[in-house]
PDB file of C-alpha atoms in Angstrom:
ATOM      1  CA  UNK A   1      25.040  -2.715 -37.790  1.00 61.00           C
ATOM      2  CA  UNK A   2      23.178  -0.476 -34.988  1.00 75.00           C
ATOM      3  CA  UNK A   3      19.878   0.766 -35.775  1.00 85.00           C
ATOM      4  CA  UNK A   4      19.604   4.206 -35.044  1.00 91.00           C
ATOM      5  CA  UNK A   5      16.283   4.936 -32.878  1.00 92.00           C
ATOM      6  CA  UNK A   6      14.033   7.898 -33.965  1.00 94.00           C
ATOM      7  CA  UNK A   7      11.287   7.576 -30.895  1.00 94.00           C
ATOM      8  CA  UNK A   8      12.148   5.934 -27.897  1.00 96.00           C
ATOM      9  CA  UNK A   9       9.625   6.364 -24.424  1.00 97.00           C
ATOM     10  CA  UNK A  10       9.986   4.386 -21.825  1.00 98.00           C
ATOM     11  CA  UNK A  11       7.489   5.102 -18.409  1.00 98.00           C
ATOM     12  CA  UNK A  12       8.397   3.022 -15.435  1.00 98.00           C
ATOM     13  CA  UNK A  13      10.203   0.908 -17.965  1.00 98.00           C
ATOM     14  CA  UNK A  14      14.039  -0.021 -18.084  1.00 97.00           C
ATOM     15  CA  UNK A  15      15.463  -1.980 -20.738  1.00 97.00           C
ATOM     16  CA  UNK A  16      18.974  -3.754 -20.658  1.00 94.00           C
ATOM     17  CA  UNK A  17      20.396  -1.796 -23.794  1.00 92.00           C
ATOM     18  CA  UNK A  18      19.330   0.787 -25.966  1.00 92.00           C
ATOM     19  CA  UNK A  19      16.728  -0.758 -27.763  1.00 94.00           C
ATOM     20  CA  UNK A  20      16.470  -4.361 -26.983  1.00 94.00           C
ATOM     21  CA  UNK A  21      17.366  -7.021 -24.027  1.00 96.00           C
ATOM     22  CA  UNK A  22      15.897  -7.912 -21.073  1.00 97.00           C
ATOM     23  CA  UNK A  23      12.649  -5.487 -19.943  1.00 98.00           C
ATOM     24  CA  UNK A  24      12.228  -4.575 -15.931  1.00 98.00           C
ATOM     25  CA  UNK A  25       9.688  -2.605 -14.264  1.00 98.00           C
ATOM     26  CA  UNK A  26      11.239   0.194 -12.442  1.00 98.00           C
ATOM     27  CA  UNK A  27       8.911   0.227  -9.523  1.00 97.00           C
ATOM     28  CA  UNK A  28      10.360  -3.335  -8.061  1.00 98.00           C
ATOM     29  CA  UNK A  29      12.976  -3.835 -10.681  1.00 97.00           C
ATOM     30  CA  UNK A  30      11.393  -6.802 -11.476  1.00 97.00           C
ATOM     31  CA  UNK A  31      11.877  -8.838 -15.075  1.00 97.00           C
ATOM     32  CA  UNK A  32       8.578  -8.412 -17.615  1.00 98.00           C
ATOM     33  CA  UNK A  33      10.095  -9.834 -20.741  1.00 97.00           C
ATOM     34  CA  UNK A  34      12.553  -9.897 -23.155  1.00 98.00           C
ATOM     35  CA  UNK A  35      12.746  -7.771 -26.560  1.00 97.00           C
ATOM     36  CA  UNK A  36      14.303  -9.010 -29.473  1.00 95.00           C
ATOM     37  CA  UNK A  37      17.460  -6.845 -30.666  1.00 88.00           C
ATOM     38  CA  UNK A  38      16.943  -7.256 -34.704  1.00 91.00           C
ATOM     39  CA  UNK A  39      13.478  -8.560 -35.704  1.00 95.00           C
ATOM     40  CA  UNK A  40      11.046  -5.879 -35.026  1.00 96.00           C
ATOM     41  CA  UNK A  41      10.305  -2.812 -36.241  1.00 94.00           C
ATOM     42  CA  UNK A  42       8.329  -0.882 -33.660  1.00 96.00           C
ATOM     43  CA  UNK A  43       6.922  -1.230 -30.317  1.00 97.00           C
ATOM     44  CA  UNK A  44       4.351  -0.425 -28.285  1.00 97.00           C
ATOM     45  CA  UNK A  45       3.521  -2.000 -25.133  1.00 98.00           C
ATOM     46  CA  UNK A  46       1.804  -0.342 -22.255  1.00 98.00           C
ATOM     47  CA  UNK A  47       1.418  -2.900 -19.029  1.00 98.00           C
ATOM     48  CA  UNK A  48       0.458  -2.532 -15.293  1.00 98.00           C
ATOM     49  CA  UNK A  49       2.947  -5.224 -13.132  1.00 98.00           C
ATOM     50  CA  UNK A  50       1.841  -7.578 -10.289  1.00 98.00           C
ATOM     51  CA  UNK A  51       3.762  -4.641  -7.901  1.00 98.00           C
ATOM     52  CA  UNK A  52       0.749  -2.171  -8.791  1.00 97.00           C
ATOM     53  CA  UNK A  53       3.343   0.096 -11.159  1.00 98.00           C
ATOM     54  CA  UNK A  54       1.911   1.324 -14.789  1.00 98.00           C
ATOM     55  CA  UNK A  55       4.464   1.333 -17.308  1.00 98.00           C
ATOM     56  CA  UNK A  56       4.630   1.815 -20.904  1.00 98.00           C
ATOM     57  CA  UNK A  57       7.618   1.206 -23.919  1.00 98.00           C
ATOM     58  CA  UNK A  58       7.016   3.031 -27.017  1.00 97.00           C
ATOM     59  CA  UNK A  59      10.687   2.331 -29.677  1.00 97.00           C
ATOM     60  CA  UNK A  60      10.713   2.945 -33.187  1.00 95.00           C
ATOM     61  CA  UNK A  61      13.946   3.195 -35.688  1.00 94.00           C
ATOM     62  CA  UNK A  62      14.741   5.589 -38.468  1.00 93.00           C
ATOM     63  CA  UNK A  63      14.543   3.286 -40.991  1.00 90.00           C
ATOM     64  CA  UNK A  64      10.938   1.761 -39.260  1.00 88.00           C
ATOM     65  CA  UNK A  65       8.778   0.906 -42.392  1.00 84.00           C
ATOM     66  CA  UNK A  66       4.863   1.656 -41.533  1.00 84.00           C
ATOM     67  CA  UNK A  67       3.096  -1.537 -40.368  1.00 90.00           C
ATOM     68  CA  UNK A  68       0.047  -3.335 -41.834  1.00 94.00           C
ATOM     69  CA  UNK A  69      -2.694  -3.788 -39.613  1.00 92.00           C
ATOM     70  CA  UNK A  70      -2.631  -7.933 -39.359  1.00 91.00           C
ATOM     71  CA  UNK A  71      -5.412 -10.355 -37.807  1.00 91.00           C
ATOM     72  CA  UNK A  72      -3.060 -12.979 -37.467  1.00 93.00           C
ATOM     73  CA  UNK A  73      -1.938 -14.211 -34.015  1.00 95.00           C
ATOM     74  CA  UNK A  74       1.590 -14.129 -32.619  1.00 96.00           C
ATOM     75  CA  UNK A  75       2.952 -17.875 -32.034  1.00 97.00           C
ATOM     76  CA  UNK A  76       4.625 -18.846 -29.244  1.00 96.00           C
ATOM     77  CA  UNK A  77       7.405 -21.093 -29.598  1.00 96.00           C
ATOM     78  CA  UNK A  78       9.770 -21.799 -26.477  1.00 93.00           C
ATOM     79  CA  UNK A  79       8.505 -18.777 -24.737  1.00 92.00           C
ATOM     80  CA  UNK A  80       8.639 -16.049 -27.009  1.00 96.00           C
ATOM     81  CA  UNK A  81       5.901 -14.730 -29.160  1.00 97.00           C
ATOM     82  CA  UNK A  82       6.888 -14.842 -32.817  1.00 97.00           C
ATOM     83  CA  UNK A  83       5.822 -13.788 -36.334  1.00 97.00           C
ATOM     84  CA  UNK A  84       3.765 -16.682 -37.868  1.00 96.00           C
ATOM     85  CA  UNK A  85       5.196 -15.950 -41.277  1.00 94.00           C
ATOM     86  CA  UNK A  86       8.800 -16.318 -40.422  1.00 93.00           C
ATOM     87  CA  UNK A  87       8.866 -17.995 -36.821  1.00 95.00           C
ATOM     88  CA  UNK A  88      11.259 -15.088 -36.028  1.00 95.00           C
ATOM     89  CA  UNK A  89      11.035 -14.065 -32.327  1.00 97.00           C
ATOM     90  CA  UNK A  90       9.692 -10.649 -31.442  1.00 98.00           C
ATOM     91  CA  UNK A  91       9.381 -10.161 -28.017  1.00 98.00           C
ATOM     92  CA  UNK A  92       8.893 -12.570 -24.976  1.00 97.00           C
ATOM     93  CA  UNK A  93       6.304 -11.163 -21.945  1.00 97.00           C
ATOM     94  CA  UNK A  94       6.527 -12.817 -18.748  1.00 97.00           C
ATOM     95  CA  UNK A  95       2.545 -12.915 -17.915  1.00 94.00           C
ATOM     96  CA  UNK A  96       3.070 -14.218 -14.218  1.00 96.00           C
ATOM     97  CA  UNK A  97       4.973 -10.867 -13.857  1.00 97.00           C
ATOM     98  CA  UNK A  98       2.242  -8.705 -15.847  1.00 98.00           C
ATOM     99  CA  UNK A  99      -1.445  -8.295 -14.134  1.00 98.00           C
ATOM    100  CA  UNK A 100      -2.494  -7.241 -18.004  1.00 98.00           C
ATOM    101  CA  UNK A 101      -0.616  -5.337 -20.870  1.00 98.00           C
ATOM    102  CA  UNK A 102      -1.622  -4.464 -24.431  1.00 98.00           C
ATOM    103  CA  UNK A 103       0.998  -4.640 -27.259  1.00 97.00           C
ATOM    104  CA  UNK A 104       1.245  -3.782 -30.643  1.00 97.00           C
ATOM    105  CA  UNK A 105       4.687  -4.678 -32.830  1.00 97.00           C
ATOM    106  CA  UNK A 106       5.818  -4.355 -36.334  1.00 97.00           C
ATOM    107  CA  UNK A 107       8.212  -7.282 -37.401  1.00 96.00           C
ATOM    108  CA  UNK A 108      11.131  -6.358 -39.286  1.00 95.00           C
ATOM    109  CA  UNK A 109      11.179  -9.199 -42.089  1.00 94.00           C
ATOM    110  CA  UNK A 110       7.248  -8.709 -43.038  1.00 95.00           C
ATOM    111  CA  UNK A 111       6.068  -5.822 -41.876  1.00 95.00           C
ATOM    112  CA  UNK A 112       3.112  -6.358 -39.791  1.00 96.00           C
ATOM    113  CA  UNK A 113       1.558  -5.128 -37.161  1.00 97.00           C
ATOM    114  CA  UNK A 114       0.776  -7.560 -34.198  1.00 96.00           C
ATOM    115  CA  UNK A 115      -1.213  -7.239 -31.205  1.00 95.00           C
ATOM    116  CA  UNK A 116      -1.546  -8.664 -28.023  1.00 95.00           C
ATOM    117  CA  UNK A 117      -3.581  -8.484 -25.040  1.00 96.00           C
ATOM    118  CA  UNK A 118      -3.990  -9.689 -21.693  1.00 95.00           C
ATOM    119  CA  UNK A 119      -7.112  -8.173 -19.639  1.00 90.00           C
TER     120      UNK A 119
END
């Protein structure tokens, strides 16, 4: 079933569907990651590319729960950061494409927050 989105802002951000798929920068339509259709909750990611451009994605559902703030690190397994609780991918960034970002997401299944940072 489709999730119905209640907030969705992208900035110099294109995604390949409505709330999910492949992630380009819209400055040099170049590929920055990959977001996981069904296993998160909310996003927020705001990034500056190798091309220069700032972008941001900010995507949250009507039936989002709120997060809990977690200390716990994504893990990275083929790729794509996942929840350490469930191994469930969550989103995959493509750092030799990003010059830094800063991410926070909610996974679906346990309900915390993650975050994730590269300076």
């Amino acid at each position: 079933m489709a999730r119905v989105l209640k907030n969705k802002q992208l900035v110099h951000t294109k995604l390949a569907t409505n709330y999910g798929g492949w992630m380009y920068c819209t400055n040099c339509n170049e590929n920055i990651g990959y977001l996981c259709y069904s296993t998160y909750d909310q996003l927020q990611l705001n990034y500056q590319c190798n091309c220069g451009s700032k972008g941001s994605a900010t995507l949250e559902f009507v039936d989002s729960k709120p997060g809990t703030d977690c200390s716990d690190a994504l893990i990275t397994i083929k790729n794509r950061l996942c929840c350490p609780k469930d191994q469930e991918p969550l989103i995959t960034l493509l750092d030799q494409k990003l010059k830094q970002y800063e991410m926070k997401i909610v996974c679906k299944s346990c309900s915390h927050t993650y975050q994730k940072k590269k300076i």
